[in-house]
mmCIF file of C-alpha atoms in Angstrom:
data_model
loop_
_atom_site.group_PDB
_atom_site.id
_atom_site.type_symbol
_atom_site.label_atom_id
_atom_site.label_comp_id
_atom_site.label_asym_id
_atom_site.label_seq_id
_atom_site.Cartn_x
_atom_site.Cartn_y
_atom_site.Cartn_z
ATOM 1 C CA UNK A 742 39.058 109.235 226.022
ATOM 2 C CA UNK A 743 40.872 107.811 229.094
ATOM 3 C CA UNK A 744 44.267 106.610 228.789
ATOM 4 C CA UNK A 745 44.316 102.500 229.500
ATOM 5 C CA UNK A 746 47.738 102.579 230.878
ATOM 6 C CA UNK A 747 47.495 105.667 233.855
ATOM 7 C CA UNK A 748 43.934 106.965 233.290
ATOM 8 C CA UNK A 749 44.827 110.640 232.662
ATOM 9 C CA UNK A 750 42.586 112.417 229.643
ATOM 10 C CA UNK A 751 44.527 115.169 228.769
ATOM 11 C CA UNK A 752 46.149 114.297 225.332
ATOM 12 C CA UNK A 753 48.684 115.611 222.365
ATOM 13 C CA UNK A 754 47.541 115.555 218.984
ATOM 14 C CA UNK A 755 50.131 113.767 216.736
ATOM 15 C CA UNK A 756 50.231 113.401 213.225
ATOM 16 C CA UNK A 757 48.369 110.307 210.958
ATOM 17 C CA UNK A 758 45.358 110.269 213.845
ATOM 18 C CA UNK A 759 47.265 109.840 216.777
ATOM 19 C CA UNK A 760 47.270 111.048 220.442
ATOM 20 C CA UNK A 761 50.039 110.894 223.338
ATOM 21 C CA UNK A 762 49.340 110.835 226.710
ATOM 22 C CA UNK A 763 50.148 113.761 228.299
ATOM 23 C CA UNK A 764 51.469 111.882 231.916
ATOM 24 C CA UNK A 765 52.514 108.491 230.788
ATOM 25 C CA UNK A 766 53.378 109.114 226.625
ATOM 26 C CA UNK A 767 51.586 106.088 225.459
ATOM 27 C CA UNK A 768 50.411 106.957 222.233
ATOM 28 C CA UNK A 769 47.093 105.586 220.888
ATOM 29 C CA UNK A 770 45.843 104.839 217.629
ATOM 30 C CA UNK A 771 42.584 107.207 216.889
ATOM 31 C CA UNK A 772 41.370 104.574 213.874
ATOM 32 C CA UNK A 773 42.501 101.612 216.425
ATOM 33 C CA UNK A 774 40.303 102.979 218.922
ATOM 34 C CA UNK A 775 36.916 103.645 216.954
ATOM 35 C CA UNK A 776 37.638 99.948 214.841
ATOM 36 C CA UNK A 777 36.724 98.657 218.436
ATOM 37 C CA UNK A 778 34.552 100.635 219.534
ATOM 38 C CA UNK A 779 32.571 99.557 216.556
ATOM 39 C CA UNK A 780 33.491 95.850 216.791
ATOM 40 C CA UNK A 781 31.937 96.144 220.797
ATOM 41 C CA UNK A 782 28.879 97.512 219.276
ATOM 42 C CA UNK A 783 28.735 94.703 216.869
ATOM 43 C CA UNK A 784 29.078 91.976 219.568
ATOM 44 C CA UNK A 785 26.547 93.735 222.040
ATOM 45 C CA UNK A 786 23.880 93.728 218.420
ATOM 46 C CA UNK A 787 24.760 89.945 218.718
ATOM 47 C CA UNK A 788 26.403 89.691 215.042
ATOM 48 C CA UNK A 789 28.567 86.432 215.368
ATOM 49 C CA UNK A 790 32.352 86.830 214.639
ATOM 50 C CA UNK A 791 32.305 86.447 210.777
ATOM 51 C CA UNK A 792 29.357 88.809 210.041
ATOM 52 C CA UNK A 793 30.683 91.313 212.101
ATOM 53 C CA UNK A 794 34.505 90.556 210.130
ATOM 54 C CA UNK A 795 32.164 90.785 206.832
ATOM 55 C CA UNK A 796 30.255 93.997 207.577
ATOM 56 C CA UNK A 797 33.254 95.950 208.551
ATOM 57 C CA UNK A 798 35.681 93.949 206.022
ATOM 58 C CA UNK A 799 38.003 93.168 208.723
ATOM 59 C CA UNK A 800 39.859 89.929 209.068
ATOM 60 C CA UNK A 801 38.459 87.383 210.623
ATOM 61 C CA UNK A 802 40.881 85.953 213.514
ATOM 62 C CA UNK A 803 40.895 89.860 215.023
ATOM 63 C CA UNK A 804 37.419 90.004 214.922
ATOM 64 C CA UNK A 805 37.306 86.555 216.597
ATOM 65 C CA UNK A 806 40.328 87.612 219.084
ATOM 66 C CA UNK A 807 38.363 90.270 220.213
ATOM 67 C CA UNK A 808 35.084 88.407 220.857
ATOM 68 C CA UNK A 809 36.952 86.134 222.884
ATOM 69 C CA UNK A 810 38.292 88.901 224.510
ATOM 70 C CA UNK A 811 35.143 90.543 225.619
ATOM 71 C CA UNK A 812 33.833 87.205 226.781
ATOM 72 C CA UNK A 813 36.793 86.751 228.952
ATOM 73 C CA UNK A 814 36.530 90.708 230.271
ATOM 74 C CA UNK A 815 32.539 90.450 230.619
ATOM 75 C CA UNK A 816 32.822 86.851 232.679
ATOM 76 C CA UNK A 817 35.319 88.666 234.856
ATOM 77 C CA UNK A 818 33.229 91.714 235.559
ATOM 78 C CA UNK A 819 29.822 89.253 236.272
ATOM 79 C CA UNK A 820 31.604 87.150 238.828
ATOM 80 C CA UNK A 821 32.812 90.791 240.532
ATOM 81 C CA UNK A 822 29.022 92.012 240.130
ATOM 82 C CA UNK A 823 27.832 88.467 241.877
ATOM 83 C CA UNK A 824 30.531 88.741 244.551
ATOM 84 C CA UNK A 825 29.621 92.651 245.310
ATOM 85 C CA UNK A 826 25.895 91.655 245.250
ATOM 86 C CA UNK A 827 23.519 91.125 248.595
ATOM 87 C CA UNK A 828 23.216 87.666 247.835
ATOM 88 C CA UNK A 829 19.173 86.254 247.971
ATOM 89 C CA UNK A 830 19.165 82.506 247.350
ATOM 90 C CA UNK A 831 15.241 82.405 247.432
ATOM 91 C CA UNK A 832 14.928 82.146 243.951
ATOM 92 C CA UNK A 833 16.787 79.244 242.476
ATOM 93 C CA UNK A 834 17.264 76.824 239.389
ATOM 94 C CA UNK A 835 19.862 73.733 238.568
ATOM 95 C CA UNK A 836 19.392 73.873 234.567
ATOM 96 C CA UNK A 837 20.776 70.861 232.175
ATOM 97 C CA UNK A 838 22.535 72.240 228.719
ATOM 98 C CA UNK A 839 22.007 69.582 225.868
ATOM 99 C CA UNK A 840 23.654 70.274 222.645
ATOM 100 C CA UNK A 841 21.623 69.663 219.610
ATOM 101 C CA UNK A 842 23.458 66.845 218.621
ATOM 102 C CA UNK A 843 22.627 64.855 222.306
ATOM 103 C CA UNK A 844 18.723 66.299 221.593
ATOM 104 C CA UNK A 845 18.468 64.560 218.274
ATOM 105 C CA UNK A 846 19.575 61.034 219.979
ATOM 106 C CA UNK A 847 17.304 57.912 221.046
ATOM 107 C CA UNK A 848 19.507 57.669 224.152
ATOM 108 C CA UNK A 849 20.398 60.509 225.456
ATOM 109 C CA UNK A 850 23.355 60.732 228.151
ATOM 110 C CA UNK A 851 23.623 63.253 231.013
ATOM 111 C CA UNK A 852 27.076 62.814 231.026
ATOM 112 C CA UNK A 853 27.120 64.703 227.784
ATOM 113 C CA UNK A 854 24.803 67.572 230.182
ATOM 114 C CA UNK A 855 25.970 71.062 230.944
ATOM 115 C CA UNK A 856 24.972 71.148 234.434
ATOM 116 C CA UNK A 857 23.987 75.196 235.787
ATOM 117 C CA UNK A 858 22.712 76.154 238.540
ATOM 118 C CA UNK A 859 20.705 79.630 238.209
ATOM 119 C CA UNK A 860 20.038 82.675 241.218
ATOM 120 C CA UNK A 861 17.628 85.480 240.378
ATOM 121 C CA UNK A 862 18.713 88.120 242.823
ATOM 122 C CA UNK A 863 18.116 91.899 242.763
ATOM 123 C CA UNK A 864 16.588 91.616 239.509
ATOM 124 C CA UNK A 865 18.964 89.804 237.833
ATOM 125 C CA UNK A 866 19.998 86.273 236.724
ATOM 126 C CA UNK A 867 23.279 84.953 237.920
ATOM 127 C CA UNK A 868 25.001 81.653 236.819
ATOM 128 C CA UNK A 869 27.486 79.347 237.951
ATOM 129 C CA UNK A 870 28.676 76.029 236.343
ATOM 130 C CA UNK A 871 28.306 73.036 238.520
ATOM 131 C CA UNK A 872 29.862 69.300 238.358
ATOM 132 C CA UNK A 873 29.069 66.635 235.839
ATOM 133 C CA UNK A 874 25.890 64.686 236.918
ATOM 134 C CA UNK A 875 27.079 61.142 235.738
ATOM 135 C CA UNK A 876 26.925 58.643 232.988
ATOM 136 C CA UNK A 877 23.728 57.325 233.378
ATOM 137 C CA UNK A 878 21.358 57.072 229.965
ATOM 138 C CA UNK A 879 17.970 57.091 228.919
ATOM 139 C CA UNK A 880 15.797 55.724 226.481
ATOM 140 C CA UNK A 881 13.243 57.402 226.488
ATOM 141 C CA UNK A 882 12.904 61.133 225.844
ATOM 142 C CA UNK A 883 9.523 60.995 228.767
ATOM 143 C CA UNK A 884 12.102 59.250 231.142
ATOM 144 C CA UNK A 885 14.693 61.614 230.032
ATOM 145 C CA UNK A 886 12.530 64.694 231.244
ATOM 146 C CA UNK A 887 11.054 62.934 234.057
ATOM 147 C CA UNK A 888 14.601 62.039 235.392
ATOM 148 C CA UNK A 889 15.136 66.011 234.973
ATOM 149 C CA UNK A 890 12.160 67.194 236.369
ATOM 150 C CA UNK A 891 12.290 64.924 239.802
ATOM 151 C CA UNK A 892 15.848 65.318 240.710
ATOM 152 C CA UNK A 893 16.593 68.762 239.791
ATOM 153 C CA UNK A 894 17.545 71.111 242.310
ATOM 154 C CA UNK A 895 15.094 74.779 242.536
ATOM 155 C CA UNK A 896 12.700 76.592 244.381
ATOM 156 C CA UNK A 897 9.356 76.621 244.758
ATOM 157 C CA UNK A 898 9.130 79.972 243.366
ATOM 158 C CA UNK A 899 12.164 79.550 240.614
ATOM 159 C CA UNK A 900 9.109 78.648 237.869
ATOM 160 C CA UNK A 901 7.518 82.852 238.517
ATOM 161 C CA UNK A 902 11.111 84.496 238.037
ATOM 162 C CA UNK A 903 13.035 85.238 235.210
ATOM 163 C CA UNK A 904 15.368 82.187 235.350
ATOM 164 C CA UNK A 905 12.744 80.186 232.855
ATOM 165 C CA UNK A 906 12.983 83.038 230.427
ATOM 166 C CA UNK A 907 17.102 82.874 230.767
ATOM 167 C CA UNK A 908 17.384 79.478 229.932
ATOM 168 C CA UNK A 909 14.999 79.682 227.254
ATOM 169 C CA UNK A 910 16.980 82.747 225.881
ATOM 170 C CA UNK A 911 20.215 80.794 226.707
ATOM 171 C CA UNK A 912 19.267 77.919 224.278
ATOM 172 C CA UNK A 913 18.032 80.262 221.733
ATOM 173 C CA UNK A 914 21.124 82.276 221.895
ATOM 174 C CA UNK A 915 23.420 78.866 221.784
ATOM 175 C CA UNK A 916 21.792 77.271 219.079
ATOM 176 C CA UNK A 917 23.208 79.884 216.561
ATOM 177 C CA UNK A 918 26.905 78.298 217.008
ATOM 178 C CA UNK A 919 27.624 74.658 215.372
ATOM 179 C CA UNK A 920 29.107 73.717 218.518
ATOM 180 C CA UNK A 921 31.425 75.396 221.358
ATOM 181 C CA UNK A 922 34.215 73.460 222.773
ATOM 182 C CA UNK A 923 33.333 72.875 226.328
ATOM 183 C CA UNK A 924 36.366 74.464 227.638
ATOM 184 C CA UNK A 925 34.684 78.048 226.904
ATOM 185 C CA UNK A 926 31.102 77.214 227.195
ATOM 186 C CA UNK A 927 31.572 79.451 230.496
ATOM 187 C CA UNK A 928 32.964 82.263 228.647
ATOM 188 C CA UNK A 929 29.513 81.900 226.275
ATOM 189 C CA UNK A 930 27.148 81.242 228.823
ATOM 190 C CA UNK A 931 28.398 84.801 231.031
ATOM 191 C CA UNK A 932 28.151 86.470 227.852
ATOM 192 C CA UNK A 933 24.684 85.659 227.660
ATOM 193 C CA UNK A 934 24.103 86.284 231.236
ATOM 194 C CA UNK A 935 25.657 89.473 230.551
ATOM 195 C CA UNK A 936 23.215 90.285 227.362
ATOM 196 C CA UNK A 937 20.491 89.058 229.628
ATOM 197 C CA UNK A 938 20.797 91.360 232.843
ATOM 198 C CA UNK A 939 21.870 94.215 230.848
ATOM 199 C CA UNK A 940 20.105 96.724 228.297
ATOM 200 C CA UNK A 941 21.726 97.105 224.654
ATOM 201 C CA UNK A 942 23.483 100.814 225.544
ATOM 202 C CA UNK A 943 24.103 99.477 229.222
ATOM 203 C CA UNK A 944 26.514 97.144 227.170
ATOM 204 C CA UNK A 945 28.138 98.972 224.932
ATOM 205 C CA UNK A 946 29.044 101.639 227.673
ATOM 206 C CA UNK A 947 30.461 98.534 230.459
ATOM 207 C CA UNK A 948 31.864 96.894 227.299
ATOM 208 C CA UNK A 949 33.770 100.115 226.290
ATOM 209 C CA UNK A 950 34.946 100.560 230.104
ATOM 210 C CA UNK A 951 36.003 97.173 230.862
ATOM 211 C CA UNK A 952 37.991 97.080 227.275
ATOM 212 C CA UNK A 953 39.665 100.070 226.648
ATOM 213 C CA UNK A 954 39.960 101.366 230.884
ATOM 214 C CA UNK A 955 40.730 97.675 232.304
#
């Protein structure tokens, strides 16, 4: 254990399962610390918010709280890993979100689009969110796709990476929620970027550092 507040790891025992810090005092919660720990483990097994509240008969809005919470930590830490990176822009992909909802409609708007672009660098897929495309509709689902497929911005070699597997895993993943207010569909899409790039263990052990050391 490494205290969040001044990083030392020499601790007191206290009484009812808690330690003090030995430099700084903070005291921390033993059963605080391992509720988390579990509730990152949850999250990085991809249980939504109210299984995970369910399973471990917690309540629901800290469950939630912390979810949210990782998302914003994990979308942090991606945009420092992307920044850090040696940046390749050889392999490239602009991808277009469409809820469910939009999918199931005659005419379909790309106003209601998510608009992505997608890098696959050093052997991993990095995202970033791009302006609206416009207002203009479609009839047709062929001149929906069409429209997609001319004016779409990628690579020649975007098709052979792992971007088409992302956004394939990205819808998947996305499909699960009833709907996400667009306002944190960035905080959902890095988490799945995250899940993506990153081994199970690989994301419980980053999880665990960027929660309880950050």
């Amino acid at each position: 254990m490494i205290c969040p507040n001044c990083n030392n790891i020499s601790f007191y025992s206290l009484a009812n399962d808690y330690i003090k810090c030995k430099t700084c005092a903070k005291k921390l919660s033993l059963k605080k610390i391992e509720k988390d720990k579990t509730i990152i483990k949850e999250f990085c097994e991809d249980k939504n918010a109210l299984e995970t509240s369910k399973e471990l008969e917690l309540n629901y809005k800290t469950v939630k709280d912390r979810f949210d919470l990782f998302r914003k930590k994990i979308a942090i830490f991606l945009e420092e890993e992307y920044h850090n990176s040696i940046k390749d822009y050889t392999e490239y992909e602009e991808f277009y979100y469409i809820k469910e909802r939009e999918k199931k409609k005659k005419r379909k708007s790309l106003s209601e689009a998510v608009n992505i672009i997608g890098f696959y660098s050093n052997e991993r897929v990095y995202t970033l969110l791009m302006p609206k495309v416009g207002n203009r509709a479609f009839d047709m689902e062929d001149g929906f796709i069409q429209y997609l497929n001319w004016y779409k911005i990628h690579s020649k070699n975007s098709h052979q990476t792992k971007l088409n597997l992302f956004w394939k895993y990205l819808e998947t993943n996305l499909r699960k929620y009833k709907g996400i207010d667009e306002n944190n569909f960035f905080f959902y899409l890095k988490e799945y970027e995250f899940k993506f790039n990153y081994p199970k263990e690989e994301q419980i052990i980053i999880l665990n550092k960027l929660f309880f050391h950050n």
